[in-house]
PDB file of C-alpha atoms in Angstrom:
ATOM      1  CA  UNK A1483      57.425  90.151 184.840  1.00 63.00           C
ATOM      2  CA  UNK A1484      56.993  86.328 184.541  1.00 66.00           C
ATOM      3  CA  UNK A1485      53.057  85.914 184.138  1.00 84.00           C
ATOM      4  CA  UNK A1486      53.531  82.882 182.392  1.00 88.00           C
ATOM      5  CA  UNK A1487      54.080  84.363 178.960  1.00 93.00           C
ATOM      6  CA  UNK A1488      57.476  82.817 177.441  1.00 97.00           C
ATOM      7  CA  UNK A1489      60.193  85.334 177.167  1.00 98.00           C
ATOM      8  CA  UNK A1490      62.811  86.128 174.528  1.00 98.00           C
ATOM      9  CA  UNK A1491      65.546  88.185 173.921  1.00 98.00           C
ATOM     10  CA  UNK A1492      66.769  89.105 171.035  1.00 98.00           C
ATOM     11  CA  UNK A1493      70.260  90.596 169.617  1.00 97.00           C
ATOM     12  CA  UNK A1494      70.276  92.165 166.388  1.00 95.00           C
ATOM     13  CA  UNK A1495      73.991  93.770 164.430  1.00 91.00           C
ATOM     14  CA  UNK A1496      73.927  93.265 161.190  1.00 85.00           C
ATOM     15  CA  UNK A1497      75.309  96.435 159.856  1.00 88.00           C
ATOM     16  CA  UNK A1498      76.193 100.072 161.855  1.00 90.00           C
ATOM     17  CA  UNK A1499      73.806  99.734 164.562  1.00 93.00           C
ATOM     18  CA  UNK A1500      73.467  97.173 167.482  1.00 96.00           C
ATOM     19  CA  UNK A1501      69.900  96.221 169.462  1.00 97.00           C
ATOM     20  CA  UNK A1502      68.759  94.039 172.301  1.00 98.00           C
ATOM     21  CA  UNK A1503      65.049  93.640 171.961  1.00 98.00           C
ATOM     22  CA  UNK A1504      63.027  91.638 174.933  1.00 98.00           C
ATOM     23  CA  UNK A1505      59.448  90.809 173.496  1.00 98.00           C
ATOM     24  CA  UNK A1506      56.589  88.302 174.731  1.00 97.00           C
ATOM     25  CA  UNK A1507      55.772  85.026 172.990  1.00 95.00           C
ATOM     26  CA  UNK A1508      52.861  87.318 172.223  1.00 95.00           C
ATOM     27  CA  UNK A1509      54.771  89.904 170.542  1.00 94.00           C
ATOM     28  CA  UNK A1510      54.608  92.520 173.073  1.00 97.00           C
ATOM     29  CA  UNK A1511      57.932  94.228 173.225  1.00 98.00           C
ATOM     30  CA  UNK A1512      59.447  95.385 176.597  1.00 98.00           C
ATOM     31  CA  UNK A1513      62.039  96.949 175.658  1.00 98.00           C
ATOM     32  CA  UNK A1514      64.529  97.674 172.587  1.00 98.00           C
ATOM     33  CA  UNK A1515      67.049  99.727 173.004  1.00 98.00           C
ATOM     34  CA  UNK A1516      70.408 100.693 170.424  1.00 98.00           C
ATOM     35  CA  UNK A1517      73.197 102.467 169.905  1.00 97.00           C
ATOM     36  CA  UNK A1518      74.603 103.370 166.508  1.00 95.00           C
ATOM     37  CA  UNK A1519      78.269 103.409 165.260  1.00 94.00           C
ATOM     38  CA  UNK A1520      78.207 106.480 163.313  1.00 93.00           C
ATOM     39  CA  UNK A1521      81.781 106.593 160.672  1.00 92.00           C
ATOM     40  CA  UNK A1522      83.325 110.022 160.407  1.00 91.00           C
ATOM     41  CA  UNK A1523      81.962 111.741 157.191  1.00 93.00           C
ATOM     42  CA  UNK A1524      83.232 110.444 154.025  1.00 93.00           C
ATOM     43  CA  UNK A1525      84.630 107.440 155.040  1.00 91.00           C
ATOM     44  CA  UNK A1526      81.456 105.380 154.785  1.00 87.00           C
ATOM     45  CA  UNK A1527      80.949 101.640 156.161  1.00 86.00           C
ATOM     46  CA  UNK A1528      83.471 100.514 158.237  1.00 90.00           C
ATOM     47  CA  UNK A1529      83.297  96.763 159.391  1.00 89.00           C
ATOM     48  CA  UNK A1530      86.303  96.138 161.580  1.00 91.00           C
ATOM     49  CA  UNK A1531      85.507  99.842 163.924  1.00 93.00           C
ATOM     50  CA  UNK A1532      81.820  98.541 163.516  1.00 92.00           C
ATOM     51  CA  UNK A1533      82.308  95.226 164.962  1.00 91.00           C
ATOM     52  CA  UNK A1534      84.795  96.617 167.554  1.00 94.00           C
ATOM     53  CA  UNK A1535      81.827  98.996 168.409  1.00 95.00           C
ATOM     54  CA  UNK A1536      78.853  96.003 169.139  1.00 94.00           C
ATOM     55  CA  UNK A1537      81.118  94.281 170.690  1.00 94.00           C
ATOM     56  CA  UNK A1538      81.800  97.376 173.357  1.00 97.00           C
ATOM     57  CA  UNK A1539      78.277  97.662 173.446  1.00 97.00           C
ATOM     58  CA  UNK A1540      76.441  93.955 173.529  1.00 96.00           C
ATOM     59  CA  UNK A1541      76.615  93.576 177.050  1.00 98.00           C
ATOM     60  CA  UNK A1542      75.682  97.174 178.529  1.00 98.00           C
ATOM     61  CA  UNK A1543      72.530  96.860 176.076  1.00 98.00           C
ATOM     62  CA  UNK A1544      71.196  93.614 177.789  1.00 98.00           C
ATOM     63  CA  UNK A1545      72.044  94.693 180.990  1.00 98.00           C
ATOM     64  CA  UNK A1546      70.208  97.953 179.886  1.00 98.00           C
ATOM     65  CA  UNK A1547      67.080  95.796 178.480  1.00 98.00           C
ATOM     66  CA  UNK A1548      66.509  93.468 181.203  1.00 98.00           C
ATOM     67  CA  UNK A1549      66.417  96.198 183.454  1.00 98.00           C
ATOM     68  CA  UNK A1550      63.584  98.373 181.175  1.00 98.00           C
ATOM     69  CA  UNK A1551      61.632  95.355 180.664  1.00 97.00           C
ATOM     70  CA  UNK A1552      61.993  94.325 184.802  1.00 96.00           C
ATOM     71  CA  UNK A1553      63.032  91.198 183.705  1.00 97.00           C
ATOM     72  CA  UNK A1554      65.580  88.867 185.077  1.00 97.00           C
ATOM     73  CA  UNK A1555      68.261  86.633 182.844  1.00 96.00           C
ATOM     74  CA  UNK A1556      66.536  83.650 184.738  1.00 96.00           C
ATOM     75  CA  UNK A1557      63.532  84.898 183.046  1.00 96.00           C
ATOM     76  CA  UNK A1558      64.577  84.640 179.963  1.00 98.00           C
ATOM     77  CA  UNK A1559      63.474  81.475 177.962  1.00 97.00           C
ATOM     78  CA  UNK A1560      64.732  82.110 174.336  1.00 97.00           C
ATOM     79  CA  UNK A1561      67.317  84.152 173.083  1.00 98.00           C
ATOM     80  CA  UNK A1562      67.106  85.676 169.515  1.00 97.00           C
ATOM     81  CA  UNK A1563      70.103  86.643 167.076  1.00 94.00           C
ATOM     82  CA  UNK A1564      71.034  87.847 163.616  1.00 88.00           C
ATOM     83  CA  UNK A1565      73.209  85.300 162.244  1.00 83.00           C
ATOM     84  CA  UNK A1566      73.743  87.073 158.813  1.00 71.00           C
ATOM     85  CA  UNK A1567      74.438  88.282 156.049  1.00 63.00           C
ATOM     86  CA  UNK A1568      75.753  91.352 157.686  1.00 64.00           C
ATOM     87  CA  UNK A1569      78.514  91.838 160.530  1.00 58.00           C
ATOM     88  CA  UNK A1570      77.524  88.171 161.605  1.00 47.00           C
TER      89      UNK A1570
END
């Protein structure tokens, strides 16, 4: 993908649902997918199962990312994360 555009990846899991975005320095995105951590019903937010849940699924997401946006880690110039408030 590298046509001289800067690269960055970002990780976003602030509350029930975890993303890995790869945009351009331009702002075109290349790929963002998710998964959610949905709580059975009536039990509402739940942080520890939440966090347990984006950590299971940090890794397959970037892996899954890189590959939609055909772009390698070495490609990557910046990475991007949500640092709070939120799951942290």
């Amino acid at each position: 993908m590298k046509d001289g555009r800067k690269v960055i990846l970002g990780i976003e899991g602030s509350a029930n649902k975890i993303g890995v975005g790869i945009v351009t320095e331009d702002g075109d995105i290349l790929s963002n997918p998710r998964h959610t951590f949905i709580s059975p019903p009536g039990e509402g937010f739940l942080p520890r199962e939440t966090t347990v849940h984006h950590r299971q699924w940090a890794i397959p997401l970037v892996k899954q990312a890189l590959e939609e946006a055909s772009v390698s880690k070495e490609q990557v110039d910046c990475v991007a994360y949500t640092k709070g408030p939120g799951m942290g």
